[in-house]
């Protein structure tokens, strides 16, 4: 079939109309929430924070086996292997353990 184009319609709008329809932000938000709730039902051990994390998070979480026993020095040495000088440069300011035991 022929493609009809209105010469008065800006090109950006014509291109937009040719692509698949976009969902409204409310529909998209509902979908994201539904996916999150489904994930929460499947993996209830996900930790929920009262506020969203910062854009540049300063926290690293990791899951380990129950028999794994780490010290601050073990973590620091592993960190230094990946990011040399991380503590001295200020990219890492502290190491803290929190046993979530979930």
Short mmCIF file of C-alpha atoms in Angstrom, two decimals:
data_model
loop_
_atom_site.label_atom_id
_atom_site.label_comp_id
_atom_site.label_asym_id
_atom_site.label_seq_id
_atom_site.Cartn_x
_atom_site.Cartn_y
_atom_site.Cartn_z
CA UNK A 1 0.00 0.00 0.00
CA UNK A 2 0.93 3.63 -0.35
CA UNK A 3 2.29 5.67 2.55
CA UNK A 4 0.42 8.94 2.90
CA UNK A 5 2.39 11.81 4.40
CA UNK A 6 0.95 15.16 5.42
CA UNK A 7 3.41 17.88 4.32
CA UNK A 8 2.27 20.00 7.31
CA UNK A 9 3.23 17.32 9.88
CA UNK A 10 6.80 17.62 11.20
CA UNK A 11 9.11 14.76 10.20
CA UNK A 12 9.71 13.72 13.83
CA UNK A 13 6.00 13.11 14.34
CA UNK A 14 5.74 11.15 11.10
CA UNK A 15 8.63 8.93 12.16
CA UNK A 16 7.10 8.47 15.60
CA UNK A 17 3.80 7.38 14.10
CA UNK A 18 5.51 4.79 11.91
CA UNK A 19 7.18 3.08 14.87
CA UNK A 20 5.31 0.81 17.25
CA UNK A 21 2.95 2.63 19.60
CA UNK A 22 4.45 3.70 22.89
CA UNK A 23 2.81 2.92 26.22
CA UNK A 24 1.75 5.73 28.45
CA UNK A 25 4.00 6.34 31.42
CA UNK A 26 1.25 5.04 33.74
CA UNK A 27 1.00 1.77 31.81
CA UNK A 28 4.77 1.43 31.81
CA UNK A 29 4.93 2.09 35.55
CA UNK A 30 2.22 -0.51 36.20
CA UNK A 31 4.16 -3.05 34.13
CA UNK A 32 7.41 -2.34 36.00
CA UNK A 33 5.65 -2.67 39.36
CA UNK A 34 3.98 -5.93 38.28
CA UNK A 35 7.34 -7.35 37.17
CA UNK A 36 8.95 -6.30 40.46
CA UNK A 37 6.14 -7.86 42.49
CA UNK A 38 6.45 -11.10 40.49
CA UNK A 39 10.19 -11.13 41.14
CA UNK A 40 9.56 -10.47 44.83
CA UNK A 41 7.22 -13.49 44.99
CA UNK A 42 9.84 -15.71 43.30
CA UNK A 43 12.81 -14.39 45.30
CA UNK A 44 11.49 -13.10 48.64
CA UNK A 45 15.00 -12.58 49.98
CA UNK A 46 15.46 -9.41 47.95
CA UNK A 47 16.22 -6.58 50.35
CA UNK A 48 14.02 -3.53 49.93
CA UNK A 49 15.40 -0.13 50.78
CA UNK A 50 13.18 2.69 52.09
CA UNK A 51 14.62 5.07 49.48
CA UNK A 52 16.19 4.39 46.08
CA UNK A 53 19.99 4.18 45.99
CA UNK A 54 22.05 7.11 44.74
CA UNK A 55 22.89 7.32 41.05
CA UNK A 56 26.51 6.47 41.89
CA UNK A 57 26.05 3.89 44.65
CA UNK A 58 28.77 3.55 47.21
CA UNK A 59 27.69 0.14 48.40
CA UNK A 60 28.47 -3.33 47.11
CA UNK A 61 26.44 -6.34 48.16
CA UNK A 62 27.45 -9.91 47.53
CA UNK A 63 26.07 -13.31 48.31
CA UNK A 64 28.39 -15.93 49.77
CA UNK A 65 28.10 -19.50 50.90
CA UNK A 66 27.35 -19.93 54.62
CA UNK A 67 30.70 -21.64 55.18
CA UNK A 68 32.64 -18.75 53.58
CA UNK A 69 34.46 -16.70 56.19
CA UNK A 70 35.77 -13.30 55.03
CA UNK A 71 37.74 -10.73 56.97
CA UNK A 72 38.02 -7.02 56.19
CA UNK A 73 41.56 -7.73 54.96
CA UNK A 74 40.30 -10.42 52.54
CA UNK A 75 37.80 -7.97 51.08
CA UNK A 76 40.38 -5.16 50.94
CA UNK A 77 42.89 -7.36 49.11
CA UNK A 78 40.24 -8.47 46.59
CA UNK A 79 39.21 -4.85 46.13
CA UNK A 80 42.80 -3.69 45.62
CA UNK A 81 43.27 -6.42 43.00
CA UNK A 82 40.35 -4.98 40.99
CA UNK A 83 40.74 -1.27 41.81
CA UNK A 84 44.33 -0.50 42.79
CA UNK A 85 44.54 2.43 45.21
CA UNK A 86 40.78 2.50 45.80
CA UNK A 87 41.10 3.31 49.50
CA UNK A 88 43.85 5.91 49.05
CA UNK A 89 42.01 7.66 46.22
CA UNK A 90 38.80 7.86 48.22
CA UNK A 91 36.78 5.71 45.82
CA UNK A 92 36.25 3.37 48.78
CA UNK A 93 36.02 4.90 52.24
CA UNK A 94 35.15 1.90 54.42
CA UNK A 95 34.36 -1.79 54.49
CA UNK A 96 31.44 -2.96 56.60
CA UNK A 97 29.94 -6.40 56.99
CA UNK A 98 26.23 -6.92 57.47
CA UNK A 99 24.97 -10.47 57.86
CA UNK A 100 21.61 -10.56 56.12
CA UNK A 101 21.17 -14.29 56.80
CA UNK A 102 18.22 -14.61 54.44
#
